[in-house]
Amino acid sequence: MDLRAGDSWGMLACLCTVLWHLPAVPALNRTGDPGPGPSIQKTYDLTRYLEHQLRSLAGTYLNYLGPPFNEPDFNPPRLGAETLPRATVNLEVWRSLNDKLRLTQNYEAYSHLLCYLRGLNRQAATAELRRSLAHFCTSLQGLLGSIAGVMAALGYPLPQPLPGTEPIWSPGPAPSDFLQKMDDFWLLKELQTWLWRSAKDFNRLKKKMQPPAAAVTLHLEAHGF
Amino acid sequence: MLNASTLALVLANLNGSRQQSGDNLVCHARDGSILAGSCLYVGLPPEKPFNISCWSKNMKDLTCRWTPGAHGETFLHTNYSLKYKLRWYGQDNTCEEHHAVGPHSCHIPKDLALFTPYEIWVEATNRLGSARSDVLTLDILDVVTTDPPPDVHVSRVGGLEDQLSVRWVSPPALKDFLFQAKYQIRYRVEDSVDWKVVDDVSNQTSCRLAGLKPGTVYFVQVRCNPFGIYGSKKAGIWSEWSHPTAASTPRSERPGPGGGACEPRGGEPSSGPVRRELKQFLGWLKKHAYCSNLSFRLYDQWRAWMQKSHKTRNQHRTRGSCPRADGVRREVLPDKL
């Protein structure tokens, strides 16, 4: 793995094999089941909930990092942070994603982000921060499970990590304090962007799966008119 | 007039050059012959452009428009350049397709990204200096607009003299977006400039205008807003109005002491209790003369009223327009008169 200054999560203890081997979700009984609709809705709701949770977590964490990270107009150029899964995507590409790819990208992104977030948790200074981070990690784990459920319901295989691409821990020189904080900042930013994007991804999936709404037509019988 | 030893001269308070080719400056000798000349370009450095507004048509591109500072009157050729940059990433880009929708506009057709905001600004440059607008930050998904609804049809509602039925089709591009559409209808009498607006027409493709003047030509337009893009609770940007469609309400055929068309107003002699009730109801209906604004309760009240007076034959029929309650869409279909 290419170790760059500031790319701290590449160096964090990250034996995340457990994430890649989530217990297999039993295939849904197809006869009479409501389809993937309810679980897509649940996943959508989860992203909104997580988005809300992240807002307060990020606020607390950025205050802990101190200025300039907690300043509202902090606008640094994005250097390093190459290994973070990027939510920003070309408009045409995003629109033309098929369902499988859309779901896979979400799943892989959150797997990585959860891994990095757990690394963050290990280093967090205050107990309160560790608690908030742990709580968020649990929710994020729930989201991953929910996405896995949707993929299983639709018959898509869960992405398996290719050999060699799993994030592994390699000890290296500790980056500077400022660069470390910069990495934390980008991690939170990317989480925020992904959650915002996922809401749109799942909303799009939700609409696609919906049967067309039946229109109720009322015929007025005019008596004697 | 200058003396022979003058080597420099200051010309003050010149008016701006009227043409791009500049003004002629000519030095004459005392006898009128020309000694030398030059070309003078008199103008002002550009002022800060402002009021940048952008929109994405059907989530495919981005078009921006701005207002030049000082009404753009610099008297010199001034170059306006729309620049944009993806926040956090990327370098500055310059928009190439100028004059998309007027002199101070530009169109970005592709290579746009979602989920990270864009920073957009305008740089104005001429030979005397440059100026830069404030930076506008926006998300593509927040500035989406669409086409006006095609196929707008306006027709009479049987013989009802105060109603017209408007039908349209949802813009086809919306199908790809899975947005909810909101519509607005505006209508005016032929020789008037005052438009009446029917707001809040949600997700329907027809509407009944009520409370209109009989025997009158109306112009009707419809526009569309892609609301709630991918689950957001926000409105998009309204489309342009559709081409005006004209239709006329039927002439009033009610016989009455005054003769000719008359609207139910106070002061007319009553001709029966039902007629009076009907007039009262029509008067009430006129106050609520827009579709889908009648609450379901009122609609039921009206139905009850109708059943109460159904025994009395009356050549006037009244129908409510498309009421909605709790998201259930009901369409009232007119029976044949």
XYZ file of C-alpha atoms in Angstrom, chain A residues 60-71 181:
13
model
C -18.110 17.836 18.521
C -15.132 16.230 16.852
C -14.136 19.308 14.862
C -14.294 21.396 18.019
C -12.001 18.873 19.613
C -9.597 19.291 16.693
C -9.794 23.015 17.193
C -9.293 25.826 14.694
C -9.151 26.060 11.728
C -10.998 22.735 11.402
C -14.063 23.929 13.234
C -14.371 27.169 11.319
C -6.075 16.329 11.883
